[in-house]
Amino acid sequence: MENITEMLKGVLEGCVLEIISRGETYGYEITQRLRELGFTEIVEGTVYTITIRLEKNNLVNIEKKPSNMGPPRKFYTLNAAGQEQLEIFWRKWEFVSSKINELKTIKIKRREVK
Amino acid sequence: MENITEMLKGVLEGCVLEIISRGETYGYEITQRLRELGFTEIVEGTVYTITIRLEKNNLVNIEKKPSNMGPPRKFYTLNAAGQEQLEIFWRKWEFVSSKINELKTIKIKRREVK
DNA sequence: GATGCTATTCTGCGTTACTATATACCGGTA
DNA sequence: TACCGGTATATAGTAACGCAGAATAGCATC
């Protein structure tokens, strides 16, 4: 899918929160999950800027663990604030996406009338 | 709805394209349509930056008409490029929103299993 | 020791929506 | 006349976000 960058603004962070909420995970793995989801163009750098932001905003707990696959991993889990932020995200998504779909539906209706 | 600014990035322009596609309209009226849709916080300035961008990218035709309600209005209609851009927007929206909803659905499934 | 995968970090960039303000036309009204 | 509110456009500056690109590092395998 061509250049969906702008449309991901404001939702990618929510996706990362959601993925972390499933159980502790780290940046590289989150990137892979997002690619599996279909956002195949996502690169590590993008995810790391998000996780660093989550750290800054105190939405996650962090634990560093060694790995036998490479350098140590930084595992993230959601704290209470992160959980709340995730719920807010889904509420916003419900609101915005329903409005956009309404606009789209009305469009179809109008076209049927034509 | 509290602070949906970031989530509107990349979709607001598409909404404006869609509204224009219904028939010629002008900035102030577009703002009102968006407010009616539910995006009540949208102000004129936001819409004007979008319409000016549409002009710059040659996606619209422009016609200035006098009004007896105030200063002259700049009426916009979509040209072929604008129509195409609108279709691209809806394709992107379908893609992104379906992926996000998939993530959400899986979430619910997992919770049911618990 | 070279290559490749895993894994994190950082800097700078471009795009976008928003804020705030200015300008202007018109009608009503005090 | 002067003022105000609604209609209407414009624009400079700001903040936030996702992304590109590069550097660094650990481990396995050849």
XYZ file of C-alpha atoms (C1' of nucleotides) in Angstrom:
288
model
C 0.000 0.000 0.000
C 1.455 3.290 -1.159
C 2.440 5.966 1.340
C 0.068 5.650 4.257
C 2.445 7.599 6.503
C 0.154 10.509 7.234
C -2.785 8.260 7.952
C -0.744 6.351 10.517
C -0.071 9.468 12.546
C -1.863 9.167 15.830
C -2.746 5.509 15.339
C 0.639 3.815 15.213
C 1.360 4.681 18.833
C -2.001 3.198 19.785
C -1.144 0.015 17.916
C 2.125 -0.251 19.792
C 0.312 0.232 23.102
C -2.119 -2.502 22.127
C 0.682 -4.905 21.173
C 2.517 -4.258 24.434
C -0.714 -4.811 26.373
C -0.806 -8.430 25.157
C 2.299 -9.248 27.170
C 5.832 -7.995 27.600
C 7.682 -7.429 24.356
C 10.523 -5.390 22.873
C 11.023 -2.950 20.009
C 12.266 -5.340 17.381
C 9.444 -7.781 18.042
C 6.859 -5.010 17.980
C 8.141 -4.016 14.551
C 7.653 -7.578 13.350
C 4.105 -7.735 14.758
C 3.204 -4.552 12.913
C 4.637 -5.964 9.694
C 2.617 -9.144 10.190
C -0.476 -7.006 10.681
C 0.053 -5.595 7.206
C 2.085 -2.460 7.841
C 4.971 -4.004 5.970
C 6.897 -0.788 5.438
C 7.380 -0.078 9.143
C 11.042 0.094 10.090
C 12.725 -0.269 13.470
C 13.547 3.423 13.782
C 9.868 4.328 13.653
C 8.961 1.929 16.441
C 11.871 3.010 18.614
C 10.830 6.649 18.471
C 7.433 5.514 19.700
C 8.737 3.328 22.529
C 11.053 6.112 23.651
C 8.049 8.423 23.710
C 6.120 5.907 25.788
C 9.037 5.807 28.224
C 9.167 9.596 28.457
C 5.441 9.764 29.127
C 5.717 7.061 31.786
C 3.256 4.712 30.165
C 5.441 1.607 30.332
C 7.595 -0.435 32.697
C 10.981 -1.489 31.371
C 13.093 -4.564 32.010
C 16.347 -5.347 30.239
C 17.026 -9.014 29.599
C 19.905 -10.786 27.855
C 19.262 -12.677 24.641
C 21.115 -15.538 23.000
C 20.044 -14.200 19.603
C 21.932 -10.917 19.868
C 22.290 -7.911 22.137
C 20.087 -7.536 25.247
C 16.418 -6.689 24.763
C 14.421 -3.971 26.435
C 11.107 -5.513 27.421
C 8.112 -3.274 27.868
C 4.898 -3.759 29.803
C 2.037 -1.295 30.222
C 1.576 0.347 33.584
C -1.759 1.730 34.785
C -1.288 5.002 32.916
C -0.426 3.088 29.758
C -3.525 0.937 30.097
C -5.644 4.036 30.484
C -3.969 5.648 27.468
C -4.774 2.540 25.452
C -8.433 2.758 26.380
C -8.479 6.421 25.429
C -6.899 5.493 22.110
C -9.626 2.973 21.289
C -12.327 5.442 22.269
C -10.817 8.041 19.942
C -10.470 5.462 17.181
C -14.105 4.434 17.548
C -15.167 8.050 17.341
C -13.027 9.092 14.396
C -13.471 5.939 12.328
C -17.223 5.938 12.810
C -17.423 9.525 11.574
C -15.270 8.828 8.548
C -17.327 5.746 7.705
C -20.475 7.794 8.093
C -19.132 10.244 5.543
C -18.337 7.346 3.254
C -21.756 5.768 3.718
C -23.599 8.987 3.001
C -21.517 9.199 -0.143
C -22.749 5.817 -1.289
C -26.344 6.752 -0.467
C -26.132 9.922 -2.522
C -24.692 8.011 -5.429
C -27.519 5.459 -5.230
C -30.037 8.261 -5.420
C -28.470 9.646 -8.547
C -14.089 14.197 22.037
C -10.757 15.151 23.541
C -7.776 15.960 21.318
C -8.151 13.876 18.197
C -5.763 16.157 16.297
C -3.092 13.582 15.576
C -5.622 11.004 14.473
C -7.067 13.447 11.959
C -3.750 13.849 10.195
C -3.997 12.318 6.785
C -7.770 11.890 6.944
C -9.052 15.438 7.222
C -7.843 16.295 3.739
C -9.633 13.206 2.433
C -12.833 14.320 4.145
C -12.569 17.717 2.506
C -12.047 16.092 -0.896
C -15.120 13.954 -0.298
C -17.237 16.940 0.703
C -16.154 18.891 -2.357
C -16.931 15.908 -4.567
C -20.612 16.170 -3.608
C -20.885 19.467 -5.424
C -19.221 22.845 -5.502
C -18.699 24.389 -2.100
C -16.458 26.846 -0.289
C -14.198 26.840 2.747
C -16.590 28.239 5.291
C -19.303 25.797 4.286
C -16.871 22.868 4.346
C -16.012 23.804 7.924
C -19.690 23.680 8.842
C -20.149 20.281 7.148
C -17.228 18.869 9.133
C -18.710 20.234 12.349
C -22.063 18.672 11.488
C -20.258 15.368 10.900
C -19.052 15.475 14.488
C -15.671 17.155 14.227
C -17.020 20.065 16.209
C -13.666 21.567 17.106
C -12.617 22.207 13.496
C -12.044 25.889 12.815
C -11.899 27.813 9.554
C -8.121 28.183 9.609
C -7.632 24.438 9.530
C -9.861 24.046 6.492
C -8.237 26.924 4.643
C -4.803 25.417 4.974
C -6.248 22.275 3.402
C -8.043 24.011 0.541
C -4.939 26.040 -0.222
C -2.984 22.792 -0.319
C -5.535 21.318 -2.713
C -5.105 24.377 -4.930
C -1.342 24.075 -4.870
C -1.540 20.402 -5.801
C -3.961 21.186 -8.630
C -6.719 18.929 -7.376
C -9.529 21.489 -7.598
C -11.108 24.020 -9.907
C -11.867 27.407 -8.407
C -14.604 29.913 -9.099
C -15.106 33.123 -7.150
C -18.708 34.220 -6.684
C -20.210 37.180 -4.836
C -22.387 36.553 -1.799
C -25.092 38.689 -0.236
C -24.188 37.253 3.150
C -20.670 38.665 3.242
C -17.500 38.806 1.174
C -17.165 36.757 -2.039
C -16.865 32.988 -1.770
C -14.297 30.761 -3.417
C -16.151 27.758 -4.750
C -14.256 24.534 -5.275
C -14.966 21.546 -7.470
C -12.811 18.449 -7.930
C -10.973 18.029 -11.196
C -9.898 14.644 -12.562
C -6.741 14.580 -10.436
C -8.787 15.451 -7.354
C -11.248 12.675 -8.101
C -8.396 10.221 -8.421
C -6.850 11.467 -5.188
C -10.193 10.929 -3.471
C -10.338 7.349 -4.663
C -6.782 6.771 -3.460
C -7.785 8.223 -0.101
C -10.672 5.798 0.313
C -8.474 2.867 -0.696
C -5.912 3.870 1.913
C -8.631 4.347 4.498
C -10.062 0.895 3.798
C -6.625 -0.622 4.158
C -5.555 1.162 7.326
C -8.893 1.002 9.136
C -9.313 -2.694 8.363
C -5.870 -3.420 9.825
C -6.546 -1.411 12.957
C -9.900 -3.114 13.433
C -8.227 -6.457 12.938
C -5.834 -5.614 15.747
C -8.788 -4.636 17.885
C -10.724 -7.782 17.075
C -7.818 -10.078 17.863
C -7.600 -8.258 21.168
C -11.177 -9.111 21.979
C -10.652 -12.748 20.954
C -7.638 -13.084 23.212
C -9.580 -11.630 26.095
C -12.398 -14.084 25.544
C -9.952 -16.972 25.702
C -8.563 -15.834 29.022
C 37.262 -12.441 10.242
C 33.478 -11.770 7.246
C 28.734 -12.089 6.788
C 24.118 -11.963 8.382
C 20.540 -11.717 11.636
C 19.092 -9.704 15.849
C 18.596 -5.450 18.541
C 18.953 -0.561 20.130
C 19.829 4.364 19.545
C 19.997 8.977 17.560
C 19.614 13.009 14.446
C 17.357 15.554 11.145
C 13.456 15.992 7.882
C 8.811 16.661 5.760
C 3.995 16.754 6.387
C 0.098 17.949 8.799
C -3.419 20.117 11.857
C -3.794 23.819 14.969
C -3.339 28.652 17.047
C -3.783 33.214 16.616
C -4.475 37.069 14.202
C -5.709 40.188 10.423
C -8.698 41.675 6.850
C -13.120 42.385 4.701
C -18.247 42.456 3.422
C -22.901 42.853 5.068
C -27.083 43.693 8.118
C -29.037 45.292 12.185
C -29.234 48.468 15.894
C -28.214 51.850 19.281
C -22.484 57.453 12.502
C -20.439 53.787 15.112
C -20.472 49.308 16.662
C -21.270 44.356 16.657
C -22.130 39.716 15.029
C -22.204 36.554 11.322
C -20.068 35.396 7.044
C -15.711 34.636 4.493
C -10.667 34.291 3.302
C -5.760 34.330 4.410
C -1.327 33.444 6.648
C 2.723 33.153 9.797
C 4.251 30.401 13.403
C 4.089 26.066 16.336
C 3.971 21.265 17.887
C 3.562 16.530 17.025
C 4.353 12.595 14.552
C 6.212 9.028 11.461
C 10.180 8.209 8.673
C 14.977 7.892 6.560
C 19.478 6.795 7.413
C 23.289 5.717 9.824
C 25.952 4.013 13.765
C 26.740 0.607 17.232
C 26.651 -3.926 19.304
C 25.959 -9.092 20.394
C 25.731 -13.653 18.686
C 26.040 -17.602 15.224
C 27.909 -19.687 11.277
C 30.821 -20.301 7.488
